[in-house]
Coordinates of C-alpha atoms in Angstrom, one line a residue:
X606 CA -13.7 -3.3 22.2
X607 CA -10.6 -2.6 23.9
X608 CA -10.0 0.8 25.2
X609 CA -9.3 3.7 23.2
X610 CA -6.1 5.5 23.6
X611 CA -7.4 8.8 24.6
X612 CA -4.8 11.5 24.9
X613 CA -6.0 12.3 28.4
X614 CA -6.7 15.9 27.6
X615 CA -3.3 16.4 25.9
X616 CA -5.1 17.3 22.7
X617 CA -8.3 19.1 23.2
X618 CA -9.2 19.3 19.6
X619 CA -8.9 17.0 16.6
X620 CA -5.6 16.9 14.9
X621 CA -6.9 15.5 11.6
X622 CA -8.0 17.7 8.7
X623 CA -10.5 15.2 7.3
X624 CA -13.9 14.5 8.7
X625 CA -13.4 12.5 12.0
X626 CA -16.3 10.2 11.3
X627 CA -14.8 9.3 7.9
X628 CA -11.5 8.5 9.7
X629 CA -13.4 6.5 12.3
X630 CA -15.1 4.5 9.5
X631 CA -11.8 3.8 7.8
X632 CA -9.9 2.6 10.8
X633 CA -12.9 0.6 12.1
X634 CA -13.0 -1.2 8.7
X635 CA -9.3 -2.2 9.1
X636 CA -9.9 -3.3 12.7
X637 CA -13.0 -5.2 11.7
X638 CA -10.9 -7.1 9.2
X639 CA -8.3 -7.9 11.8
X640 CA -10.7 -9.0 14.5
X641 CA -12.7 -11.0 12.0
X642 CA -9.7 -13.2 11.4
X643 CA -9.6 -14.3 15.1
X644 CA -12.8 -16.4 14.5
X645 CA -13.3 -16.8 10.7
X646 CA -10.9 -19.7 10.4
X647 CA -12.4 -21.7 13.3
X648 CA -15.3 -23.1 11.3
X649 CA -13.0 -23.7 8.3
X650 CA -10.6 -25.9 10.1
X651 CA -12.1 -29.2 8.8
X652 CA -12.0 -27.9 5.2
X653 CA -8.3 -26.8 5.7
X654 CA -7.6 -30.2 7.2
X655 CA -9.0 -32.0 4.2
X656 CA -7.6 -29.6 1.6
X657 CA -4.0 -29.8 2.9
X658 CA -4.2 -33.5 3.9
X659 CA -3.4 -32.9 7.6
X660 CA -5.1 -34.0 10.8
X661 CA -7.6 -31.8 12.6
X662 CA -5.1 -31.4 15.4
X663 CA -2.5 -30.0 13.0
X664 CA -5.0 -27.7 11.3
X665 CA -5.9 -26.1 14.7
X666 CA -2.4 -24.5 14.8
X667 CA -3.8 -22.1 12.1
X668 CA -5.8 -20.5 15.0
X669 CA -3.1 -20.8 17.6
X670 CA -0.3 -19.2 15.6
X671 CA -2.5 -16.2 14.8
X672 CA -3.4 -15.7 18.5
X673 CA 0.2 -16.1 19.7
X674 CA 1.7 -13.7 17.2
X675 CA -1.1 -11.2 17.8
X676 CA -0.6 -11.2 21.5
X677 CA 3.2 -10.8 21.2
X678 CA 3.3 -7.7 19.0
X679 CA 0.7 -5.8 21.1
X680 CA 3.2 -5.0 23.8
X681 CA 5.6 -3.4 21.4
X682 CA 3.2 -1.6 19.1
X683 CA 2.9 1.6 21.2
X684 CA 6.7 2.1 21.4
X685 CA 7.2 1.4 17.7
X686 CA 4.5 3.8 16.7
X687 CA 6.0 6.6 18.9
X688 CA 9.6 5.9 17.8
X689 CA 9.1 5.5 14.1
X690 CA 5.8 7.2 13.4
X691 CA 2.2 6.2 14.1
X692 CA 0.9 6.7 10.5
X693 CA 3.9 5.0 9.0
X694 CA 3.7 2.0 11.3
X695 CA -0.1 1.7 10.8
X696 CA 0.2 1.7 7.0
X697 CA 3.0 -0.9 7.2
X698 CA 0.9 -3.2 9.4
X699 CA -2.2 -2.7 7.2
X700 CA -0.2 -3.5 4.0
X701 CA 1.6 -6.5 5.6
X702 CA -1.7 -7.9 7.0
X703 CA -3.3 -7.6 3.5
X704 CA -0.4 -9.3 1.7
X705 CA -0.2 -12.0 4.4
X706 CA -3.9 -12.7 4.1
X707 CA -3.6 -13.2 0.3
X708 CA -0.6 -15.5 0.9
X709 CA -2.6 -17.5 3.4
X710 CA -5.3 -18.0 0.8
X711 CA -2.6 -19.2 -1.7
X712 CA -0.8 -21.5 0.8
X713 CA 0.3 -24.8 -0.7
X714 CA 0.9 -26.8 2.5
X715 CA 0.4 -26.5 6.2
X716 CA 3.9 -25.1 6.9
X717 CA 3.5 -22.2 4.5
X718 CA 0.0 -21.4 5.8
X719 CA 1.3 -21.3 9.4
X720 CA 4.2 -19.0 8.4
X721 CA 1.8 -16.6 6.6
X722 CA -0.7 -16.8 9.4
X723 CA 1.9 -15.8 11.9
X724 CA 2.9 -12.8 9.8
X725 CA -0.7 -11.9 9.5
X726 CA -1.1 -12.0 13.3
X727 CA 2.0 -9.8 13.9
X728 CA 0.7 -7.2 11.5
X729 CA -2.9 -7.4 12.8
X730 CA -1.8 -7.0 16.4
X731 CA -0.1 -3.7 15.6
X732 CA -3.2 -2.2 13.9
X733 CA -5.8 -2.3 16.7
X734 CA -4.2 -0.1 19.4
X735 CA -2.9 2.3 16.8
X736 CA -6.5 2.6 15.4
X737 CA -7.6 3.7 18.8
X738 CA -4.9 6.3 19.1
X739 CA -5.9 7.7 15.7
X740 CA -9.5 7.9 16.7
X741 CA -8.6 9.7 20.0
X742 CA -6.7 12.3 18.0
X743 CA -9.6 12.8 15.5
X744 CA -12.4 13.6 18.0
X745 CA -12.6 16.2 20.7
X746 CA -12.9 14.7 24.2
X747 CA -16.6 15.3 24.6
X748 CA -17.3 13.3 21.4
X749 CA -14.9 10.5 21.8
X750 CA -17.5 8.2 23.2
X751 CA -19.5 8.4 20.0
X752 CA -16.4 7.9 17.9
X753 CA -15.4 4.8 19.8
X754 CA -18.9 3.4 19.5
X755 CA -18.2 2.9 15.8
X756 CA -14.9 1.3 16.6
X757 CA -16.6 -0.9 19.2
X758 CA -19.0 -2.2 16.6
X759 CA -16.0 -3.6 14.7
X760 CA -14.6 -5.3 17.8
X761 CA -17.9 -6.8 19.0
X762 CA -19.6 -7.6 15.7
X763 CA -16.5 -9.0 13.9
X764 CA -16.1 -12.2 16.1
X765 CA -19.9 -12.8 15.5
X766 CA -19.7 -12.4 11.8
X767 CA -16.5 -14.5 11.6
X768 CA -18.2 -18.0 12.0
X769 CA -21.1 -17.0 9.7
X770 CA -18.9 -15.7 7.0
X771 CA -16.3 -18.5 7.4
X772 CA -19.0 -21.1 7.3
X773 CA -20.7 -19.7 4.2
X774 CA -17.4 -19.3 2.3
X775 CA -16.2 -22.8 3.2
X776 CA -19.6 -24.4 2.5
X777 CA -20.2 -22.7 -0.8
X778 CA -16.8 -21.8 -2.2
X779 CA -13.4 -22.7 -0.6
X780 CA -11.6 -22.2 2.7
X781 CA -9.1 -20.1 0.7
X782 CA -11.7 -17.3 0.5
X783 CA -11.7 -16.9 4.3
X784 CA -8.3 -15.3 3.8
X785 CA -8.5 -14.0 0.2
X786 CA -11.5 -11.8 1.1
X787 CA -9.1 -9.5 3.1
X788 CA -7.3 -8.6 -0.2
X789 CA -9.7 -6.0 -1.7
X790 CA -10.8 -4.8 1.7
X791 CA -7.3 -4.2 2.8
X792 CA -6.3 -2.4 -0.4
X793 CA -9.4 -0.1 -0.1
X794 CA -8.6 0.6 3.6
X795 CA -4.9 1.3 2.8
X796 CA -5.8 3.9 0.1
X797 CA -8.2 5.7 2.4
X798 CA -5.8 5.7 5.4
X799 CA -3.0 7.0 3.2
X800 CA -5.1 9.9 2.0
X801 CA -7.0 10.8 5.2
X802 CA -4.8 10.1 8.3
X803 CA -2.1 12.6 9.2
X804 CA 0.5 12.5 11.9
X805 CA -0.2 14.9 14.8
X806 CA 2.5 17.5 15.3
X807 CA 2.8 16.5 19.0
X808 CA 3.8 13.0 18.0
X809 CA 6.4 14.4 15.5
X810 CA 7.9 16.4 18.3
X811 CA 7.9 13.5 20.7
X812 CA 9.6 11.3 18.0
X813 CA 12.3 13.9 17.5
X814 CA 12.9 14.1 21.2
X815 CA 13.2 10.3 21.5
X816 CA 15.7 10.3 18.7
X817 CA 17.8 13.0 20.3
X818 CA 17.7 11.2 23.7
X819 CA 18.7 8.0 22.0
X820 CA 15.7 6.1 23.5
X821 CA 15.5 2.5 22.1
X822 CA 13.1 -0.3 22.6
X823 CA 13.5 -2.4 25.7
X824 CA 14.6 -5.6 23.9
X825 CA 15.0 -7.7 27.1
X826 CA 11.6 -6.6 28.4
X827 CA 9.9 -7.3 25.1
X828 CA 11.4 -10.8 24.8
X829 CA 10.4 -11.7 28.3
X830 CA 6.8 -10.4 28.0
X831 CA 6.6 -11.9 24.5
X832 CA 7.8 -15.3 25.8
X833 CA 5.3 -15.1 28.6
X834 CA 2.3 -14.2 26.5
X835 CA 3.3 -16.6 23.7
X836 CA 3.7 -19.5 26.1
X837 CA 0.4 -18.6 27.9
X838 CA -1.5 -18.5 24.6
X839 CA -0.1 -21.9 23.6
X840 CA -1.0 -23.5 26.9
X841 CA -4.5 -22.0 26.9
X842 CA -5.2 -23.0 23.3
X843 CA -3.5 -26.4 23.3
X844 CA -3.9 -27.6 26.9
X845 CA -7.2 -29.4 26.4
X846 CA -6.1 -31.0 23.1
X847 CA -2.7 -32.1 24.6
X848 CA -4.3 -33.4 27.9
X849 CA -2.7 -30.8 30.1
X850 CA -0.1 -32.0 32.5
X851 CA 0.0 -35.5 31.0
X852 CA 1.7 -33.8 28.0
X853 CA 5.5 -33.1 28.3
X854 CA 5.0 -30.3 25.7
X855 CA 2.4 -28.5 27.9
X856 CA 4.5 -29.0 31.1
X857 CA 7.6 -27.5 29.4
X858 CA 5.5 -24.6 28.0
X859 CA 4.0 -23.8 31.4
X860 CA 7.5 -23.8 32.9
X861 CA 8.7 -21.4 30.2
X862 CA 5.7 -19.2 30.9
X863 CA 6.3 -19.0 34.7
X864 CA 10.0 -18.4 34.3
X865 CA 9.4 -15.6 31.8
X866 CA 6.9 -13.9 34.1
X867 CA 9.2 -14.3 37.1
X868 CA 12.0 -12.6 35.2
X869 CA 9.9 -9.9 33.6
X870 CA 8.3 -8.5 36.8
X871 CA 11.6 -7.2 38.4
X872 CA 13.0 -6.1 35.1
X873 CA 9.9 -4.0 34.2
X874 CA 9.7 -2.5 37.7
X875 CA 13.3 -1.3 37.7
X876 CA 13.8 -0.3 34.0
X877 CA 13.8 3.4 33.2
X878 CA 12.0 2.9 29.9
X879 CA 10.2 -0.5 30.1
X880 CA 8.3 -2.0 27.3
X881 CA 5.3 -2.2 29.7
X882 CA 4.6 0.2 32.6
X883 CA 3.8 -2.5 35.1
X884 CA 2.6 0.2 37.6
X885 CA -0.4 0.7 35.4
X886 CA -1.6 -2.8 36.2
X887 CA -1.0 -2.2 39.9
X888 CA -3.3 0.9 40.0
X889 CA -6.8 0.4 41.2
X890 CA -8.5 2.2 38.3
X891 CA -6.6 0.7 35.4
X892 CA -6.0 -2.6 37.0
X893 CA -9.7 -3.1 37.6
X894 CA -10.5 -2.1 34.0
X895 CA -7.9 -4.6 32.8
X896 CA -9.5 -7.4 34.7
X897 CA -13.0 -6.4 33.5
X898 CA -11.8 -6.4 29.9
X899 CA -10.1 -9.8 30.5
X900 CA -13.3 -11.4 31.7
X901 CA -15.4 -9.6 29.0
X902 CA -13.2 -10.9 26.3
X903 CA -13.5 -14.4 27.8
X904 CA -17.3 -14.3 27.7
X905 CA -17.5 -12.7 24.2
X906 CA -15.1 -15.2 22.5
X907 CA -16.2 -18.3 24.5
X908 CA -19.9 -17.8 23.6
X909 CA -19.0 -16.9 20.0
X910 CA -17.2 -20.3 19.7
X911 CA -19.5 -22.6 21.8
X912 CA -22.9 -21.5 20.7
X913 CA -22.3 -22.4 17.0
X914 CA -20.6 -25.6 18.3
X915 CA -23.7 -26.8 20.2
X916 CA -25.9 -25.8 17.3
X917 CA -23.9 -27.9 14.9
X918 CA -23.2 -30.9 17.2
X919 CA -26.5 -31.2 19.1
X920 CA -29.0 -29.6 16.7
X921 CA -27.6 -30.5 13.3
X922 CA -27.2 -27.0 12.0
X923 CA -24.8 -26.2 9.2
X924 CA -21.9 -23.9 9.8
X925 CA -23.7 -21.1 7.9
X926 CA -27.0 -21.5 9.9
X927 CA -25.1 -21.8 13.2
X928 CA -23.4 -18.5 12.4
X929 CA -26.7 -16.9 11.4
X930 CA -28.1 -17.6 14.9
X931 CA -25.5 -15.1 16.2
X932 CA -26.1 -12.4 13.6
X933 CA -29.1 -10.6 15.2
X934 CA -27.1 -10.3 18.4
X935 CA -24.5 -8.6 16.4
X936 CA -27.1 -6.1 15.0
X937 CA -28.3 -5.4 18.6
X938 CA -24.7 -4.8 19.7
X939 CA -24.2 -2.4 16.8
X940 CA -27.3 -0.4 17.8
X941 CA -26.3 -0.5 21.5
X942 CA -22.8 0.7 20.7
X943 CA -24.2 4.1 19.7
X944 CA -26.7 4.2 22.6
X945 CA -23.8 3.4 24.9
X946 CA -21.7 6.1 23.3
X947 CA -24.3 8.7 24.2
X948 CA -25.0 7.3 27.7
X949 CA -21.3 7.4 28.5
X950 CA -21.3 11.2 28.1
X951 CA -24.0 11.4 30.8
X952 CA -23.6 8.4 33.2
X953 CA -20.5 7.4 35.2
X954 CA -18.8 4.4 33.5
X955 CA -18.8 2.3 36.6
X956 CA -22.6 2.2 36.7
X957 CA -22.9 1.4 32.9
X958 CA -20.3 -1.4 33.3
X959 CA -22.1 -2.9 36.3
X960 CA -25.4 -2.8 34.4
X961 CA -23.8 -4.4 31.4
X962 CA -22.2 -7.2 33.4
X963 CA -25.6 -7.9 35.1
X964 CA -27.3 -8.1 31.7
X965 CA -24.6 -10.5 30.5
X966 CA -25.0 -12.6 33.6
X967 CA -28.8 -12.8 32.9
X968 CA -28.1 -13.8 29.3
X969 CA -25.8 -16.6 30.5
X970 CA -28.4 -17.8 32.9
X971 CA -31.0 -17.8 30.1
X972 CA -28.7 -20.1 28.1
X973 CA -28.7 -22.7 31.0
X974 CA -32.3 -23.5 29.8
X975 CA -30.9 -25.3 26.8
X976 CA -32.6 -28.6 25.9
X977 CA -33.2 -30.7 22.8
X978 CA -36.6 -29.2 21.8
X979 CA -35.3 -25.6 21.4
X980 CA -35.8 -23.8 18.1
X981 CA -33.8 -21.3 16.1
X982 CA -35.5 -18.4 17.8
X983 CA -34.3 -19.3 21.3
X984 CA -30.7 -18.9 20.3
X985 CA -31.4 -15.7 18.3
X986 CA -33.1 -14.0 21.3
X987 CA -30.5 -15.2 23.7
X988 CA -27.7 -13.6 21.6
X989 CA -29.8 -10.4 21.3
X990 CA -29.9 -10.4 25.1
X991 CA -26.1 -10.7 25.2
X992 CA -25.7 -8.0 22.5
X993 CA -27.7 -5.7 24.8
X994 CA -25.1 -5.9 27.6
X995 CA -21.7 -6.1 25.9
X996 CA -21.7 -2.5 24.5
X997 CA -22.5 -1.1 28.0
X998 CA -19.0 -2.4 29.0
X999 CA -16.9 -1.7 25.9
X1000 CA -17.6 2.0 25.5
X1001 CA -17.5 3.1 29.3
X1002 CA -14.4 1.1 30.0
X1003 CA -12.6 3.4 27.5
X1004 CA -13.3 6.4 29.6
X1005 CA -12.7 4.6 32.9
X1006 CA -9.4 2.9 32.0
X1007 CA -7.8 6.1 30.8
X1008 CA -8.9 8.3 33.6
X1009 CA -5.9 9.8 35.5
X1010 CA -3.2 8.7 33.0
X1011 CA -0.5 10.9 31.7
X1012 CA -0.5 11.6 28.0
X1013 CA 2.6 9.5 27.5
X1014 CA 0.9 6.4 29.1
X1015 CA -2.2 6.2 26.8
X1016 CA -0.7 4.4 23.9
X1017 CA 0.7 1.7 26.2
X1018 CA -2.6 1.5 28.1
X1019 CA -4.4 0.9 24.7
X1020 CA -2.0 -2.0 24.0
X1021 CA -2.6 -3.5 27.5
X1022 CA -6.3 -3.3 27.2
X1023 CA -6.2 -5.0 23.8
X1024 CA -3.9 -7.7 25.2
X1025 CA -6.5 -8.2 27.9
X1026 CA -9.2 -8.7 25.4
X1027 CA -7.2 -11.2 23.3
X1028 CA -5.8 -13.1 26.2
X1029 CA -9.2 -13.1 27.9
X1030 CA -10.7 -14.7 24.8
X1031 CA -8.1 -17.5 25.0
X1032 CA -8.7 -17.9 28.7
X1033 CA -12.5 -18.0 28.2
X1034 CA -12.3 -20.7 25.5
X1035 CA -9.8 -22.7 27.6
X1036 CA -12.1 -22.6 30.7
X1037 CA -15.2 -23.4 28.7
X1038 CA -13.4 -26.3 26.9
X1039 CA -12.3 -27.8 30.2
X1040 CA -15.6 -27.4 31.9
X1041 CA -17.3 -29.0 28.9
X1042 CA -15.0 -32.0 28.7
X1043 CA -14.9 -32.8 32.4
X1044 CA -18.5 -32.2 33.2
X1045 CA -19.6 -34.2 30.2
X1046 CA -17.7 -37.2 31.5
X1047 CA -19.1 -36.6 35.0
X1048 CA -22.7 -36.4 33.8
X1049 CA -22.3 -39.4 31.5
X1050 CA -21.0 -41.5 34.4
X1051 CA -23.9 -40.4 36.6
X1052 CA -26.5 -41.1 33.8
X1053 CA -25.0 -44.5 33.0
X1054 CA -25.6 -45.5 36.6
X1055 CA -29.4 -45.4 35.9
X1056 CA -29.2 -47.2 32.6
X1057 CA -28.8 -50.8 33.8
X1058 CA -30.5 -54.0 32.6
X1059 CA -32.3 -54.7 35.9
X1060 CA -34.0 -51.3 35.8
X1061 CA -37.7 -51.5 34.7
X1062 CA -37.5 -48.2 32.9
X1063 CA -34.5 -49.3 30.9
X1064 CA -36.2 -52.5 29.9
X1065 CA -39.3 -50.7 28.8
X1066 CA -37.3 -48.2 26.8
X1067 CA -35.3 -51.0 25.2
X1068 CA -38.4 -53.0 24.3
X1069 CA -40.0 -49.9 22.7
X1070 CA -36.9 -49.0 20.8
X1071 CA -36.4 -52.6 19.6
X1072 CA -40.0 -52.7 18.4
X1073 CA -39.5 -49.5 16.5
X1074 CA -36.5 -50.9 14.6
X1075 CA -38.4 -54.2 14.0
X1076 CA -41.2 -52.2 12.5
X1077 CA -38.6 -50.6 10.2
X1078 CA -37.8 -54.1 8.8
X1079 CA -34.7 -55.1 10.9
X1080 CA -34.4 -58.6 12.3
X1081 CA -34.7 -59.1 16.1
X1082 CA -31.0 -59.3 16.8
X1083 CA -30.1 -56.2 14.7
X1084 CA -33.1 -54.3 16.1
X1085 CA -31.8 -55.0 19.7
X1086 CA -28.3 -53.8 18.7
X1087 CA -29.7 -50.7 17.2
X1088 CA -31.9 -50.0 20.2
X1089 CA -29.0 -50.4 22.6
X1090 CA -26.9 -48.0 20.5
X1091 CA -29.8 -45.5 20.4
X1092 CA -30.1 -45.5 24.2
X1093 CA -26.3 -45.0 24.5
X1094 CA -26.6 -42.1 22.1
X1095 CA -29.4 -40.5 24.1
X1096 CA -27.3 -40.8 27.2
X1097 CA -24.4 -39.1 25.4
X1098 CA -26.6 -36.4 24.1
X1099 CA -28.1 -35.7 27.5
X1100 CA -24.7 -35.5 29.1
X1101 CA -23.6 -33.1 26.4
X1102 CA -26.6 -30.8 27.1
X1103 CA -25.9 -30.9 30.9
X1104 CA -22.2 -30.1 30.2
X1105 CA -23.1 -27.0 28.1
X1106 CA -25.4 -25.9 30.9
X1107 CA -22.4 -26.0 33.3
X1108 CA -20.4 -24.0 30.8
X1109 CA -23.0 -21.2 30.7
X1110 CA -23.3 -21.4 34.5
X1111 CA -19.6 -20.8 34.8
X1112 CA -19.7 -17.8 32.4
X1113 CA -22.6 -16.4 34.4
X1114 CA -20.6 -16.6 37.7
X1115 CA -17.7 -14.8 36.0
X1116 CA -20.0 -12.0 34.9
X1117 CA -21.5 -11.6 38.4
X1118 CA -18.0 -11.3 39.9
X1119 CA -17.4 -8.2 37.6
X1120 CA -20.2 -6.2 39.2
X1121 CA -18.4 -5.3 42.5
X1122 CA -15.2 -4.8 40.5
X1123 CA -16.9 -2.2 38.3
X1124 CA -18.5 -0.4 41.3
X1125 CA -15.1 0.3 42.9
X1126 CA -14.0 2.4 39.9
X1127 CA -13.6 6.2 40.5
X1128 CA -16.0 8.7 39.1
X1129 CA -14.5 10.6 36.1
X1130 CA -14.9 14.0 34.5
X1131 CA -17.5 13.2 31.8
X1132 CA -16.8 16.5 30.0
X1133 CA -13.2 15.5 29.4
X1134 CA -13.9 12.0 28.2
X1135 CA -12.0 10.4 31.0
X1136 CA -8.9 12.5 30.7
X1137 CA -7.0 13.5 33.8
X1138 CA -3.7 14.7 34.9
X1139 CA -2.8 12.4 37.6
X1140 CA -1.9 8.8 37.6
X1141 CA -4.5 6.6 39.3

């Protein structure tokens, strides 16, 4: 989950007339739908490729366009909500997301699908941080941890459900249903939000003051930050596919990314009303939480993508069964979210975050035991192990990241934490993809050094395999060819296993680095849900 935009003590009591748990359920449903779409299309890409008669490389832009547009709108969502109305903006995003989802399912070619997918990403990116602000206003400070536990279920479980649901719909129906399924859910959520969610009086007064003062959006800052985030997402998502610096496209995109960042920093530091308060990221408390969320997003999304991948490629699972291996971990995360919500009211966030990252590191180490004889249960229990640790980060980081912020900073902090989760996911997938590709080549070259004709073990294996194929009715020449190909395949498979082990080792090291970062966080006032008056 990303952090919840608590009002830092500015509103000591709920501002909604409806039951806060009902509001939490409604906004969590909308968030679940949005986060689900970050992973549901991944397993459907080969179906999209075949259905629209495009290459797999072209079809992968379906994921990239969503991530880029999602990241871009996050930085502007808090200002738009304040200036034009949180409820109004949320309903607009929810309606646009629902319509764009239906249009994605009805797309007639790749170009139309990418346009609708981009619109879907813009609308979805605006929903998540506003959902958190709505929740913060619906619960009193002492109960926000429990309220955000429900929201955290949506953020953690949705990426896990995505591959399972996407694989099932694509295998049994059509890839179109990966998007069309959002239609009825979106309409239901829109109706409930319209009836239940009200605009707090404090926000109405703030909006009136902004209008009187003539405060407008920082267009230059938004364009610079949007260019930086958009270029960064493209580089991370396409770098491995385009062969990094050997591609002129990637080199130009990296240059644009660096230039946009170099121009954005001085602009944001000197602007009176910047699109992003860069001083937040420079503070010890919020800056540390930002990095922790960045790394947690990397681990969550990377494992969600690569565990189903290894199950399909190396173990022969279907997309549906590969997704099902993750599902029990999602159920564990769901239970632990509520446990974490209760613990966060009694234990300092920094200790819960440190324990959570240690459990995740242990889960990644457990995954390094991967080999060809593993059964379905190994992956189920490994994911359950991971689901035990993730909620111990997501809920406490809400309290820790908003400690010491002024009330006017919380919406922006929510957007930044969400951007950290999304960008971290792209970084994690990019790191894992590069480790997998380069280490697989390295392991294969080392293994091939041992597979040489003069080697007695190689000759014995070749003879055994040749005899096996002769027994199956093949002539000697064909049997030797098949035996040689079989040995080459075994080398390739072994190199693949070793490369995946290196991926999980890398994610384990990232997790371990978060422990000292968590322990340097300040203690917070647990009774106020992390609210404070000063800026940390």
